[in-house]
PDB file of C-alpha atoms in Angstrom:
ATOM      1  CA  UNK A   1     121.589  87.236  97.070  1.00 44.00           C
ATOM      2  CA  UNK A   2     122.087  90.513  94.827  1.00 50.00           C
ATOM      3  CA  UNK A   3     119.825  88.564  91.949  1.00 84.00           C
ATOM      4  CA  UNK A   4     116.712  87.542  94.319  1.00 96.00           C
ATOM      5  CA  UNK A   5     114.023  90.048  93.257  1.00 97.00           C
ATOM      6  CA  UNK A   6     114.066  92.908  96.158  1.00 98.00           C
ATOM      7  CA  UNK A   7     110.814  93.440  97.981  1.00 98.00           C
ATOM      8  CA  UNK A   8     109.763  96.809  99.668  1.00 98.00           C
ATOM      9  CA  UNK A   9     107.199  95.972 102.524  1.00 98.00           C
ATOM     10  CA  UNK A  10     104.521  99.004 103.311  1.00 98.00           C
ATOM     11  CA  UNK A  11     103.523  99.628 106.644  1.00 98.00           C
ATOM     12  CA  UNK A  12     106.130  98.085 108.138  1.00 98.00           C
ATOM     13  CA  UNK A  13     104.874  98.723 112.091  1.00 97.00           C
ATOM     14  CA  UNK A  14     101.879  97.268 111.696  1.00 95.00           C
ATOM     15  CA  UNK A  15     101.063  93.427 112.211  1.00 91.00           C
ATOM     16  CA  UNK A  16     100.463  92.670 108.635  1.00 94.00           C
ATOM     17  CA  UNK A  17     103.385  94.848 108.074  1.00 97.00           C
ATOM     18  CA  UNK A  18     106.075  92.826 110.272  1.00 97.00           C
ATOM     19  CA  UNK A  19     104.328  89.522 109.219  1.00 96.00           C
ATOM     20  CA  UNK A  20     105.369  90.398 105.774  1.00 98.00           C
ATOM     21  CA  UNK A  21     109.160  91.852 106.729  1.00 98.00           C
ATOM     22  CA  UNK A  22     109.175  88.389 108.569  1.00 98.00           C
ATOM     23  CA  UNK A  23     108.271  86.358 105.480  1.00 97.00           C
ATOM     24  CA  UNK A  24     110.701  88.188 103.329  1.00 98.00           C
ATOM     25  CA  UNK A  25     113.636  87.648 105.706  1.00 98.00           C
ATOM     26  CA  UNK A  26     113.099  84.193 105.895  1.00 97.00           C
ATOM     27  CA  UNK A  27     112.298  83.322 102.460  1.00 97.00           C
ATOM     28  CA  UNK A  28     115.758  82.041  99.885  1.00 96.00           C
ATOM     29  CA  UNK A  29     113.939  84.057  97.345  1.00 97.00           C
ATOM     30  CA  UNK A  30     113.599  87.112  97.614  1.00 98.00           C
ATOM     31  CA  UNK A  31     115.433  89.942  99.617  1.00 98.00           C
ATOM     32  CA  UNK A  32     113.934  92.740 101.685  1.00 98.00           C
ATOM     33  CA  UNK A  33     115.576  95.818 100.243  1.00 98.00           C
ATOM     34  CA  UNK A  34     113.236  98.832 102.133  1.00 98.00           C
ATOM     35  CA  UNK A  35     110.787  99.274 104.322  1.00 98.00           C
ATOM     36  CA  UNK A  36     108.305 102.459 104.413  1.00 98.00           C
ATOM     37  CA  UNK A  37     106.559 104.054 107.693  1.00 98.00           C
ATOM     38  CA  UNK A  38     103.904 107.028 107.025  1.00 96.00           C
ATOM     39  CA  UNK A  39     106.378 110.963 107.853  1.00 96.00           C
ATOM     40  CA  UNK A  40     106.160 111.358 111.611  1.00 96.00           C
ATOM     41  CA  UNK A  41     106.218 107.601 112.630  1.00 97.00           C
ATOM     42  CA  UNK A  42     109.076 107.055 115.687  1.00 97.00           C
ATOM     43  CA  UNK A  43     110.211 103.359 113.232  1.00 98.00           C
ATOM     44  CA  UNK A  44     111.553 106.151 110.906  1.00 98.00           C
ATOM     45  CA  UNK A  45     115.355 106.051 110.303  1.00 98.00           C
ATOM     46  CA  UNK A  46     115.541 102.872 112.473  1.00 98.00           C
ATOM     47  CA  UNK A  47     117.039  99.566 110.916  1.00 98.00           C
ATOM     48  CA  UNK A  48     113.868  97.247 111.344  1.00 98.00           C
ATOM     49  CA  UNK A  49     114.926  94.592 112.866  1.00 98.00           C
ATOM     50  CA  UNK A  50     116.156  96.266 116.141  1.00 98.00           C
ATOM     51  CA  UNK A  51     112.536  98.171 115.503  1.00 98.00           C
ATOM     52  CA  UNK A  52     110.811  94.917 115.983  1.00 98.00           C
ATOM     53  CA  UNK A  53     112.541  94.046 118.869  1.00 96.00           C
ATOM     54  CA  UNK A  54     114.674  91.803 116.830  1.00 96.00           C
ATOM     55  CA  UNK A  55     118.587  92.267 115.707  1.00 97.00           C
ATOM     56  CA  UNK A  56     119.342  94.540 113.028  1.00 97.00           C
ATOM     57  CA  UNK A  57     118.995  93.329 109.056  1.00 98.00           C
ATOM     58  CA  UNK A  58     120.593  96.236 107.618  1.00 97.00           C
ATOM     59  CA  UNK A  59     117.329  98.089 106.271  1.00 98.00           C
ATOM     60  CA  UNK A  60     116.466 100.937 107.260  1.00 98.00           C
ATOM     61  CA  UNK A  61     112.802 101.784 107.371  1.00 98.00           C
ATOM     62  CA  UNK A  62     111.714 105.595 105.309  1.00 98.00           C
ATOM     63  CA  UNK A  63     109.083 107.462 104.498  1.00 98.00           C
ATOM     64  CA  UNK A  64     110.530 108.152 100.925  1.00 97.00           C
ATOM     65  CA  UNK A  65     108.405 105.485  99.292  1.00 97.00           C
ATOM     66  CA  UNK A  66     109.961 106.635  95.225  1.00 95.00           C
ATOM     67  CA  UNK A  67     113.383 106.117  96.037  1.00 96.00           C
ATOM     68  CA  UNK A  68     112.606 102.748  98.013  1.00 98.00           C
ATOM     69  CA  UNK A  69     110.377 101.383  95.043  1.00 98.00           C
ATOM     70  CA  UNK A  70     113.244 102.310  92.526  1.00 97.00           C
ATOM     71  CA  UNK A  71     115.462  99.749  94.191  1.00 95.00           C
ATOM     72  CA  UNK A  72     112.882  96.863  94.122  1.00 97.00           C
ATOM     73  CA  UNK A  73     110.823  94.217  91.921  1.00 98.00           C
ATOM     74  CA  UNK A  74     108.107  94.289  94.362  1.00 98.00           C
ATOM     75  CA  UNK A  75     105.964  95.944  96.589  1.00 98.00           C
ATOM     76  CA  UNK A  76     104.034  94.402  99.462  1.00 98.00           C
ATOM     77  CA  UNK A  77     100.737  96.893 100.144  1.00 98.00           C
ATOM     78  CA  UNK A  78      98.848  95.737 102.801  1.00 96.00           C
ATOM     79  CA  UNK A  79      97.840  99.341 104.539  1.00 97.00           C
ATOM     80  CA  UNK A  80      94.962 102.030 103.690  1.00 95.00           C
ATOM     81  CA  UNK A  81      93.050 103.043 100.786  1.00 96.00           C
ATOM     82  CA  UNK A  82      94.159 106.285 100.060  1.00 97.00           C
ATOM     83  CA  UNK A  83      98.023 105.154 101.094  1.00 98.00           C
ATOM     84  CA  UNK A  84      97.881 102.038  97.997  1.00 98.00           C
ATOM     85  CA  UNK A  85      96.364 104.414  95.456  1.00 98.00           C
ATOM     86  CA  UNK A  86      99.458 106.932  95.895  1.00 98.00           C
ATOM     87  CA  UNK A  87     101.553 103.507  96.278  1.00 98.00           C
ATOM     88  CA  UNK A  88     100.260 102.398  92.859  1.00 98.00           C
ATOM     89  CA  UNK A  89     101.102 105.395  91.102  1.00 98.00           C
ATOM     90  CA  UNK A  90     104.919 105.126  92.174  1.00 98.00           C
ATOM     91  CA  UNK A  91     105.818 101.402  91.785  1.00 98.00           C
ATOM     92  CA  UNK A  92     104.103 101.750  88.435  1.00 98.00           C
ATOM     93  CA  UNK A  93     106.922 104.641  88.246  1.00 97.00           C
ATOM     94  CA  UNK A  94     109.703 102.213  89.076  1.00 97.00           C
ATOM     95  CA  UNK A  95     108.244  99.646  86.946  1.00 97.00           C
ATOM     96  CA  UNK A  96     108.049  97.277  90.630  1.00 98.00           C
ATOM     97  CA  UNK A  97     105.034  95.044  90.811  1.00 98.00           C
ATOM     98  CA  UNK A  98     102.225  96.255  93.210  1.00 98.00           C
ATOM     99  CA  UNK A  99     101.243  93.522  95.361  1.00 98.00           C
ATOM    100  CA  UNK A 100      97.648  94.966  96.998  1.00 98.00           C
ATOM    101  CA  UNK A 101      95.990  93.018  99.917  1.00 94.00           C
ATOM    102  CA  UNK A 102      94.376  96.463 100.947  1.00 94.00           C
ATOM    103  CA  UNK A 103      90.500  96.169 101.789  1.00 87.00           C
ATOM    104  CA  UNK A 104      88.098  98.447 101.515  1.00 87.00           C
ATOM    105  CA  UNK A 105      88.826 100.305  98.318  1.00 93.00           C
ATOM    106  CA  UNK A 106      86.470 101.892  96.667  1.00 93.00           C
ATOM    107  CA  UNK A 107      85.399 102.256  92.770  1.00 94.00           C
ATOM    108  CA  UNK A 108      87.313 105.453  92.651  1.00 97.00           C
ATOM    109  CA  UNK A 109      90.227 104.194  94.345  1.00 98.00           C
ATOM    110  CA  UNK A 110      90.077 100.415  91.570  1.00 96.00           C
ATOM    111  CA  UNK A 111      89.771 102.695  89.143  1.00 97.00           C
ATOM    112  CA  UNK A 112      93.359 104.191  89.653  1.00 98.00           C
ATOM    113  CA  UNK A 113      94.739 101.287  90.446  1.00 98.00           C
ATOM    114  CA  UNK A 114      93.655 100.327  87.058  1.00 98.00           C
ATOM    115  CA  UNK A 115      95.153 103.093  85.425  1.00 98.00           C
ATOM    116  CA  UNK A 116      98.611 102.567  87.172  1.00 98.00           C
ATOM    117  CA  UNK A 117      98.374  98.790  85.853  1.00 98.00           C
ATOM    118  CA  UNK A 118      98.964 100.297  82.228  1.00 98.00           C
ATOM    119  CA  UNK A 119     102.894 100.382  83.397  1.00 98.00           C
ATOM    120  CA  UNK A 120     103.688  97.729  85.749  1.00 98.00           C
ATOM    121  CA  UNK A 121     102.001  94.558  87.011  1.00 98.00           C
ATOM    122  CA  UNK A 122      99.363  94.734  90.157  1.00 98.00           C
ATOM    123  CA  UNK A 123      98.796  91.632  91.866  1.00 98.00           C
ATOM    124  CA  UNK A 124      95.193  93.136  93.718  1.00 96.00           C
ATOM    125  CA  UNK A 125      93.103  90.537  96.029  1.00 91.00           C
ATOM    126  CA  UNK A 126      90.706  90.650  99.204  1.00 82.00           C
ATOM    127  CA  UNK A 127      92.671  87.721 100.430  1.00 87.00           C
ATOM    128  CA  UNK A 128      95.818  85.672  99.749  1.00 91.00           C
ATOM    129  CA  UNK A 129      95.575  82.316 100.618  1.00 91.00           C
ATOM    130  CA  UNK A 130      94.630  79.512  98.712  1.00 89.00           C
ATOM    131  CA  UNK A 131      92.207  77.911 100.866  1.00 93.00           C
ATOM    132  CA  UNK A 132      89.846  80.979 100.271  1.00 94.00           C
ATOM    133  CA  UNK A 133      90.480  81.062  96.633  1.00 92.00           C
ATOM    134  CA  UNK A 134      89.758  77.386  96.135  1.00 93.00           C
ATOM    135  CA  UNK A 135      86.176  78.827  98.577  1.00 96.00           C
ATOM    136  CA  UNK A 136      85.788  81.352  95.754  1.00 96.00           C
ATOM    137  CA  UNK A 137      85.951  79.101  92.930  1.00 95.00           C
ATOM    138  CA  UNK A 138      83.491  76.822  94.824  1.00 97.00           C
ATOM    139  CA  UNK A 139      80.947  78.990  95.831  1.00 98.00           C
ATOM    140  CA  UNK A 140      80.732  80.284  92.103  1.00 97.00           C
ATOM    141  CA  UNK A 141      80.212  77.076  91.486  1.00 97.00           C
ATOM    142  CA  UNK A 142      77.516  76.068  93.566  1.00 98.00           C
ATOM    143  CA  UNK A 143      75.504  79.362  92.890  1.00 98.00           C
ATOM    144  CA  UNK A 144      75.756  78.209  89.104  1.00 98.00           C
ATOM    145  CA  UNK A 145      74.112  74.831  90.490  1.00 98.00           C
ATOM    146  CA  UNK A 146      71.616  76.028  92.414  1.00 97.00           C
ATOM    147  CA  UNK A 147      68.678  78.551  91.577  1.00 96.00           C
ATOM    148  CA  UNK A 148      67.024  81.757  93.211  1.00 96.00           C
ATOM    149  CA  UNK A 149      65.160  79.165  95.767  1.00 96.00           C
ATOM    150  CA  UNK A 150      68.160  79.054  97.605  1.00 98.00           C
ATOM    151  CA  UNK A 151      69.090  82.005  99.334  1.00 98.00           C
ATOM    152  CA  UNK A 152      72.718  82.878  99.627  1.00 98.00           C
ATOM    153  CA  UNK A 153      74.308  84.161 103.538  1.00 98.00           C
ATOM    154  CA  UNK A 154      77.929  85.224 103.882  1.00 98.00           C
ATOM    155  CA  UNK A 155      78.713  85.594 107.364  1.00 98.00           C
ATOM    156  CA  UNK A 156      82.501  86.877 107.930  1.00 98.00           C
ATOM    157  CA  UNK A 157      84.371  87.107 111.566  1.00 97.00           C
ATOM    158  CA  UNK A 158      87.374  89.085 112.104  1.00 96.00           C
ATOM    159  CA  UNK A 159      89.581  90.676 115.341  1.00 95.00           C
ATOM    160  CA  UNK A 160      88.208  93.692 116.842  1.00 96.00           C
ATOM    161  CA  UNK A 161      90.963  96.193 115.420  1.00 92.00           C
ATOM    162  CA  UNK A 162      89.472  95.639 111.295  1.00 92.00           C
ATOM    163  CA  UNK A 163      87.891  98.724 109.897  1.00 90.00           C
ATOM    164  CA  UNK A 164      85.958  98.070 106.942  1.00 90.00           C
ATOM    165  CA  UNK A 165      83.055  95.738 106.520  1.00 93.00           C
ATOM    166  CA  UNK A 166      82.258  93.284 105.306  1.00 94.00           C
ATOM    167  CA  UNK A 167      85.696  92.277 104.284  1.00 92.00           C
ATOM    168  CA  UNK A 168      87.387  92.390 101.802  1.00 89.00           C
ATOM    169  CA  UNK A 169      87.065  88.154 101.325  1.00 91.00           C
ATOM    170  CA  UNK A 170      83.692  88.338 102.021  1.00 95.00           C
ATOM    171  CA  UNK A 171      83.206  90.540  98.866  1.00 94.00           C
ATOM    172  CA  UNK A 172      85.200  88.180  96.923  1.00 92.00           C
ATOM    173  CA  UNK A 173      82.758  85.652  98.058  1.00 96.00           C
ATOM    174  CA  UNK A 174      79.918  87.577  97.520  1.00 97.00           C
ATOM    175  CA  UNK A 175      81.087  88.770  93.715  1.00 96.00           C
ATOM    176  CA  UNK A 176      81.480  84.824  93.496  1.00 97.00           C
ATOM    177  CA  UNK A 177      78.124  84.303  93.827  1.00 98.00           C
ATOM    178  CA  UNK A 178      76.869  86.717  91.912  1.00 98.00           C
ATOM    179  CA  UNK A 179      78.555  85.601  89.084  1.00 97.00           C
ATOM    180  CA  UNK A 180      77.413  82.329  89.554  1.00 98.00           C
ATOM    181  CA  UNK A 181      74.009  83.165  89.515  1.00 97.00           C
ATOM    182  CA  UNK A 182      74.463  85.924  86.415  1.00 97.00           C
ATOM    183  CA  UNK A 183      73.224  88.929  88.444  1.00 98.00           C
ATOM    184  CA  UNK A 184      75.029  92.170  89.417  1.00 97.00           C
ATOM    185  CA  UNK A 185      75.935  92.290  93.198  1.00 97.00           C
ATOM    186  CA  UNK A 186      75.276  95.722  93.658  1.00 95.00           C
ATOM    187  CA  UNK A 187      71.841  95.319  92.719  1.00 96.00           C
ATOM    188  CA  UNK A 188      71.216  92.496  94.929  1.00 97.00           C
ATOM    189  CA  UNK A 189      73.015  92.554  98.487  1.00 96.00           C
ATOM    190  CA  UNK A 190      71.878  93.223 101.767  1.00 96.00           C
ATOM    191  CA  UNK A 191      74.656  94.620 104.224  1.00 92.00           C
ATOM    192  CA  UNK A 192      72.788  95.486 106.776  1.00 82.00           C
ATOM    193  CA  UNK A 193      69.292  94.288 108.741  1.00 87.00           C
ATOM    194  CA  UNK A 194      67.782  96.121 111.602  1.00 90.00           C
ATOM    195  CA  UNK A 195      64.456  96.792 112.712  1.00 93.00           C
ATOM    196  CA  UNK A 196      61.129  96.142 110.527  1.00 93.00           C
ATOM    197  CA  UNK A 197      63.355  94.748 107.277  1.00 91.00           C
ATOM    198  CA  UNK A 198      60.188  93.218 105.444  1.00 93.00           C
ATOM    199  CA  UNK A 199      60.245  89.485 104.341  1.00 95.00           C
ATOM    200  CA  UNK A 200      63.986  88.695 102.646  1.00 95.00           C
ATOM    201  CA  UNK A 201      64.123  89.358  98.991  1.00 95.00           C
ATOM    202  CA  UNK A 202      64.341  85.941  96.862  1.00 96.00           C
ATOM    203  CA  UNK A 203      67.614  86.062  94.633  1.00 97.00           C
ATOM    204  CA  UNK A 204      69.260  88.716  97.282  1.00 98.00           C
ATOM    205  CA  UNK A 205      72.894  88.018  98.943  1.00 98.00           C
ATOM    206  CA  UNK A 206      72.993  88.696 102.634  1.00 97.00           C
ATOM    207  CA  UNK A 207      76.287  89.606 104.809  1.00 98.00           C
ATOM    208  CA  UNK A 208      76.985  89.320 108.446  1.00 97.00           C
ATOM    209  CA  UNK A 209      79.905  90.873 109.900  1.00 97.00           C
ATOM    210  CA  UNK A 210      81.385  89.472 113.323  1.00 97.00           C
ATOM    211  CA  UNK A 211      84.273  91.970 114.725  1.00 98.00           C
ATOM    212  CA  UNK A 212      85.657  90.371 118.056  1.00 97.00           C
ATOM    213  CA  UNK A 213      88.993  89.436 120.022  1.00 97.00           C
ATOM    214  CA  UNK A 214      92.057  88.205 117.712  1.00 94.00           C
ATOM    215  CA  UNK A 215      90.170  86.386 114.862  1.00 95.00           C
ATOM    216  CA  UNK A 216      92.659  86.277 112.253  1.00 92.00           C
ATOM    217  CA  UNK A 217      89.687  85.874 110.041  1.00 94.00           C
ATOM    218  CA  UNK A 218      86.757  83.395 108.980  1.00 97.00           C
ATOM    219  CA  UNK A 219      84.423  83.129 106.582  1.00 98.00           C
ATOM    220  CA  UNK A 220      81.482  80.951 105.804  1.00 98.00           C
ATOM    221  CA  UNK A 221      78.895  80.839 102.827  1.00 98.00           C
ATOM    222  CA  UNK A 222      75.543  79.217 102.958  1.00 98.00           C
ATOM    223  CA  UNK A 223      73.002  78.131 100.462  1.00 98.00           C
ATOM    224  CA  UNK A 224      69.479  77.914 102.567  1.00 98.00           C
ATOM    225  CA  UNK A 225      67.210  75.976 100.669  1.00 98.00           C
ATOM    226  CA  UNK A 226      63.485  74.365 101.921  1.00 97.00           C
ATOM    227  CA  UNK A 227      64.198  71.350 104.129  1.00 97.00           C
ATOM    228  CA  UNK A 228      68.222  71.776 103.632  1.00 98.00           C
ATOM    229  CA  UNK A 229      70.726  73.611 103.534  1.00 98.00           C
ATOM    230  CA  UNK A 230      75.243  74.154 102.013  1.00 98.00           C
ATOM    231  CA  UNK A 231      77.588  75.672 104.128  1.00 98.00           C
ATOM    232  CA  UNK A 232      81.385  76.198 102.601  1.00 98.00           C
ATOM    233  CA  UNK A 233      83.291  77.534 105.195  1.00 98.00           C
ATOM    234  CA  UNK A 234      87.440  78.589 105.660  1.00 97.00           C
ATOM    235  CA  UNK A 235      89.096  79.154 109.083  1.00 96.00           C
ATOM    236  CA  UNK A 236      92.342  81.443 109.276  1.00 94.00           C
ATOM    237  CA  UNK A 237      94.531  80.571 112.189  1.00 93.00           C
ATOM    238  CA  UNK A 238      98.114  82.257 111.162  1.00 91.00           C
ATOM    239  CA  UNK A 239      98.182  85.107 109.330  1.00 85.00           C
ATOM    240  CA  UNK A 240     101.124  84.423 108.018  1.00 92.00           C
ATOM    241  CA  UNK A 241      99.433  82.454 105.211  1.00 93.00           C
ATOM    242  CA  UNK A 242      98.706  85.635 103.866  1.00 93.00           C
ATOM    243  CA  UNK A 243     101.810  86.853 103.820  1.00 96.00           C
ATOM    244  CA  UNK A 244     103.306  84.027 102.429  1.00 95.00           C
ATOM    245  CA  UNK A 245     100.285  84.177  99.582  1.00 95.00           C
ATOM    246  CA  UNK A 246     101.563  87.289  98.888  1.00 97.00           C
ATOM    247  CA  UNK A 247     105.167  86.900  98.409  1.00 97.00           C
ATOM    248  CA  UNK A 248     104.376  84.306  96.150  1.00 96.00           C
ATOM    249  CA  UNK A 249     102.478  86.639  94.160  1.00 97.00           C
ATOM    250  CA  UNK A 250     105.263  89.058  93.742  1.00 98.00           C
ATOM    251  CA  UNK A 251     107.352  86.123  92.665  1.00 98.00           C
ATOM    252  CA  UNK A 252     104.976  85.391  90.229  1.00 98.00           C
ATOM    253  CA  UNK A 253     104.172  88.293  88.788  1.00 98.00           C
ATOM    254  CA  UNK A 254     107.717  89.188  87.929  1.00 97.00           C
ATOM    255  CA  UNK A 255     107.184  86.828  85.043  1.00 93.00           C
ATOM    256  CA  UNK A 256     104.483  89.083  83.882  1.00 98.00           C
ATOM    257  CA  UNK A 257     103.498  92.158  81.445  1.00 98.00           C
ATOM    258  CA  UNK A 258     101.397  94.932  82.691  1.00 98.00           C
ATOM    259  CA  UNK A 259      98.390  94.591  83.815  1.00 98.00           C
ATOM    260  CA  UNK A 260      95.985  93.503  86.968  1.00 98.00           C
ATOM    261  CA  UNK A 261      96.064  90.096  88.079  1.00 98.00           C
ATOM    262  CA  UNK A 262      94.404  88.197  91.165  1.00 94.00           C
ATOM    263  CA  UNK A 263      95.438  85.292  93.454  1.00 93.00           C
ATOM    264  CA  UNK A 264      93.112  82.948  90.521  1.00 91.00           C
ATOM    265  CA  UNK A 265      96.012  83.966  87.744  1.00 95.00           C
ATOM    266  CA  UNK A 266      98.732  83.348  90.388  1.00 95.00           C
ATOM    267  CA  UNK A 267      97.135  79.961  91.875  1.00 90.00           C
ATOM    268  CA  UNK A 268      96.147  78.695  88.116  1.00 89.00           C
ATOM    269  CA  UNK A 269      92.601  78.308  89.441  1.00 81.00           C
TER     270      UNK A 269
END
C-alpha cells in the first residue's frame, strides 16, 4: 500500500469532500494520506472516518494544508475560489498534482493557477465525467457544422445549495461553442434576460440557470434553427462520477511534467 500514490482530499466535510474521501478509500490505487478542514472547523483533529459517522481510517483531518501536501502525489480541490488559488501555490510547493474541480474562478484566480502550473501538474476542469466531456467535444462539433442561423441555448440545472452561475460545465459548454463557431465568448453571451431585452442577437450564446432541490446536475445544449431544432443533453444522477473522474485524473497526471491539463488530455478526447 506504501507505493499507491497518496491523495490529500480538500474540504473534507463537505459532500463533494466525503464523496471524494469515499472514492479514495475504496479505490486499490491510491491511498488517502490527509485530509484538510478550513482553522476553526469542529472535523479538526478528528480521524475522518469516525467524523463521517463511519469507523476510523487512521487519518486525521488538519488545517495545515503544507505539511499534508508534502506527504502526497495528489490533491483533490473541489472547494472555493480563493481556498484552490492558495491550494495551488502549496502542492506546486510539494511538487503534488493539483486536481481542481472548483467553479467559479475567475481570470485573476486562472491566472495563478497558471503560474503555480510552472512547478507541478494541475489537472483544472468545470466537470469530471466523461459523459460531459464526450458533450463538449460534440457540441464543438456541431457549432463547427452549423452557422450563425442557428442560435445556440445552454440551459444548466443544479441543487439549491450551488453558488455560482452558470456552472462551471455550462461554461465548458459554452467555450465549446464558441470555439466551434470561431468567435470569442465573452463578446457574445447572454447570462441574463429580464424585462424589455430587445429581439435576440444572431450569433449570441444564451444561458439558463435552474437552482432547485438535490439536482446533482444537468445540462442541455440546443441549436434552434427555422422549422427545427438539436438538443445534446447529459443527466448526472451520482455524484460520485465526479469523484471517481477525478481520482483518475490524479492517477493520470502522475505520469506527467508540469503544466495544466483538462479531463480532454486525461480522457484522450
Amino acid at each position: 500500500m506504501g507505493e499507491l500514490p497518496g491523495i490529500v482530499v480538500t474540504g473534507a466535510s463537505g459532500r463533494m469532500g466525503q464523496m471524494l474521501i469515499r472514492t479514495v478509500l475504496e479505490s486499490d490505487k491510491a491511498r488517502l494520506v490527509g485530509c484538510l478542514e478550513r482553522p476553526g472547523h469542529d472535523w479538526i483533529g478528528r480521524d475522518v472516518g469516525t467524523a463521517m459517522g463511519g469507523a476510523e481510517v487512521g487519518v486525521t483531518v488538519t488545517d495545515d494544508a503544507l505539511e499534508a501536501f508534502a506527504r502526497a502525489q495528489a490533491v483533490l480541490d473541489f472547494t472555493a475560489p480563493a481556498a484552490t488559488v492558495e491550494f495551488a501555490k502549496l502542492a506546486a510547493q510539494a511538487r503534488a498534482v493539483h486536481v481542481i474541480g472548483t467553479t467559479g474562478l475567475a481570470p485573476e484566480d486562472i491566472e495563478k493557477i497558471g503560474k503555480a502550473a510552472h512547478h507541478a501538474p494541475i489537472v483544472r476542469a468545470g466537470n469530471m465525467s466523461l459523459g460531459v466531456n464526450l458533450l463538449v467535444r460534440l457540441t464543438r462539433q456541431v457549432a463547427t457544422a452549423l452557422d450563425a442561423d442557428f442560435d445556440i441555448e445552454i440551459v444548466e440545472a443544479h441543487h439549491r445549495h450551488k453558488v455560482d452561475a452558470p456552472s462551471g460545465t455550462a461554461l465548458m459548454l459554452g467555450a465549446a461553442a464558441a470555439e466551434g463557431r470561431g468567435v470569442d465568448l465573452d463578446t457574445v453571451s447572454d447570462r441574463g434576460r429580464d424585462g424589455i431585452t430587445g429581439a435576440r442577437e444572431r450569433g449570441h450564446i444564451g444561458f439558463s440557470a435552474v437552482r432547485g432541490g438535490d439536482v446533482v446536475g444537468e445540462h442541455e445544449v440546443i441549436f434552434y434553427g427555422a422549422g427545427e431544432r438539436i438538443a445534446l443533453r447529459h443527466m448526472a444522477t451520482d455524484r460520485a462520477l465526479f469523484a471517481r473522474g477525478a481520482l483518475k485524473a490524479a492517477l493520470w497526471a502522475q505520469d506527467q511534467a508540469p503544466g495544466e491539463y483538462d479531463m480532454m488530455d486525461v480522457l484522450g478526447l
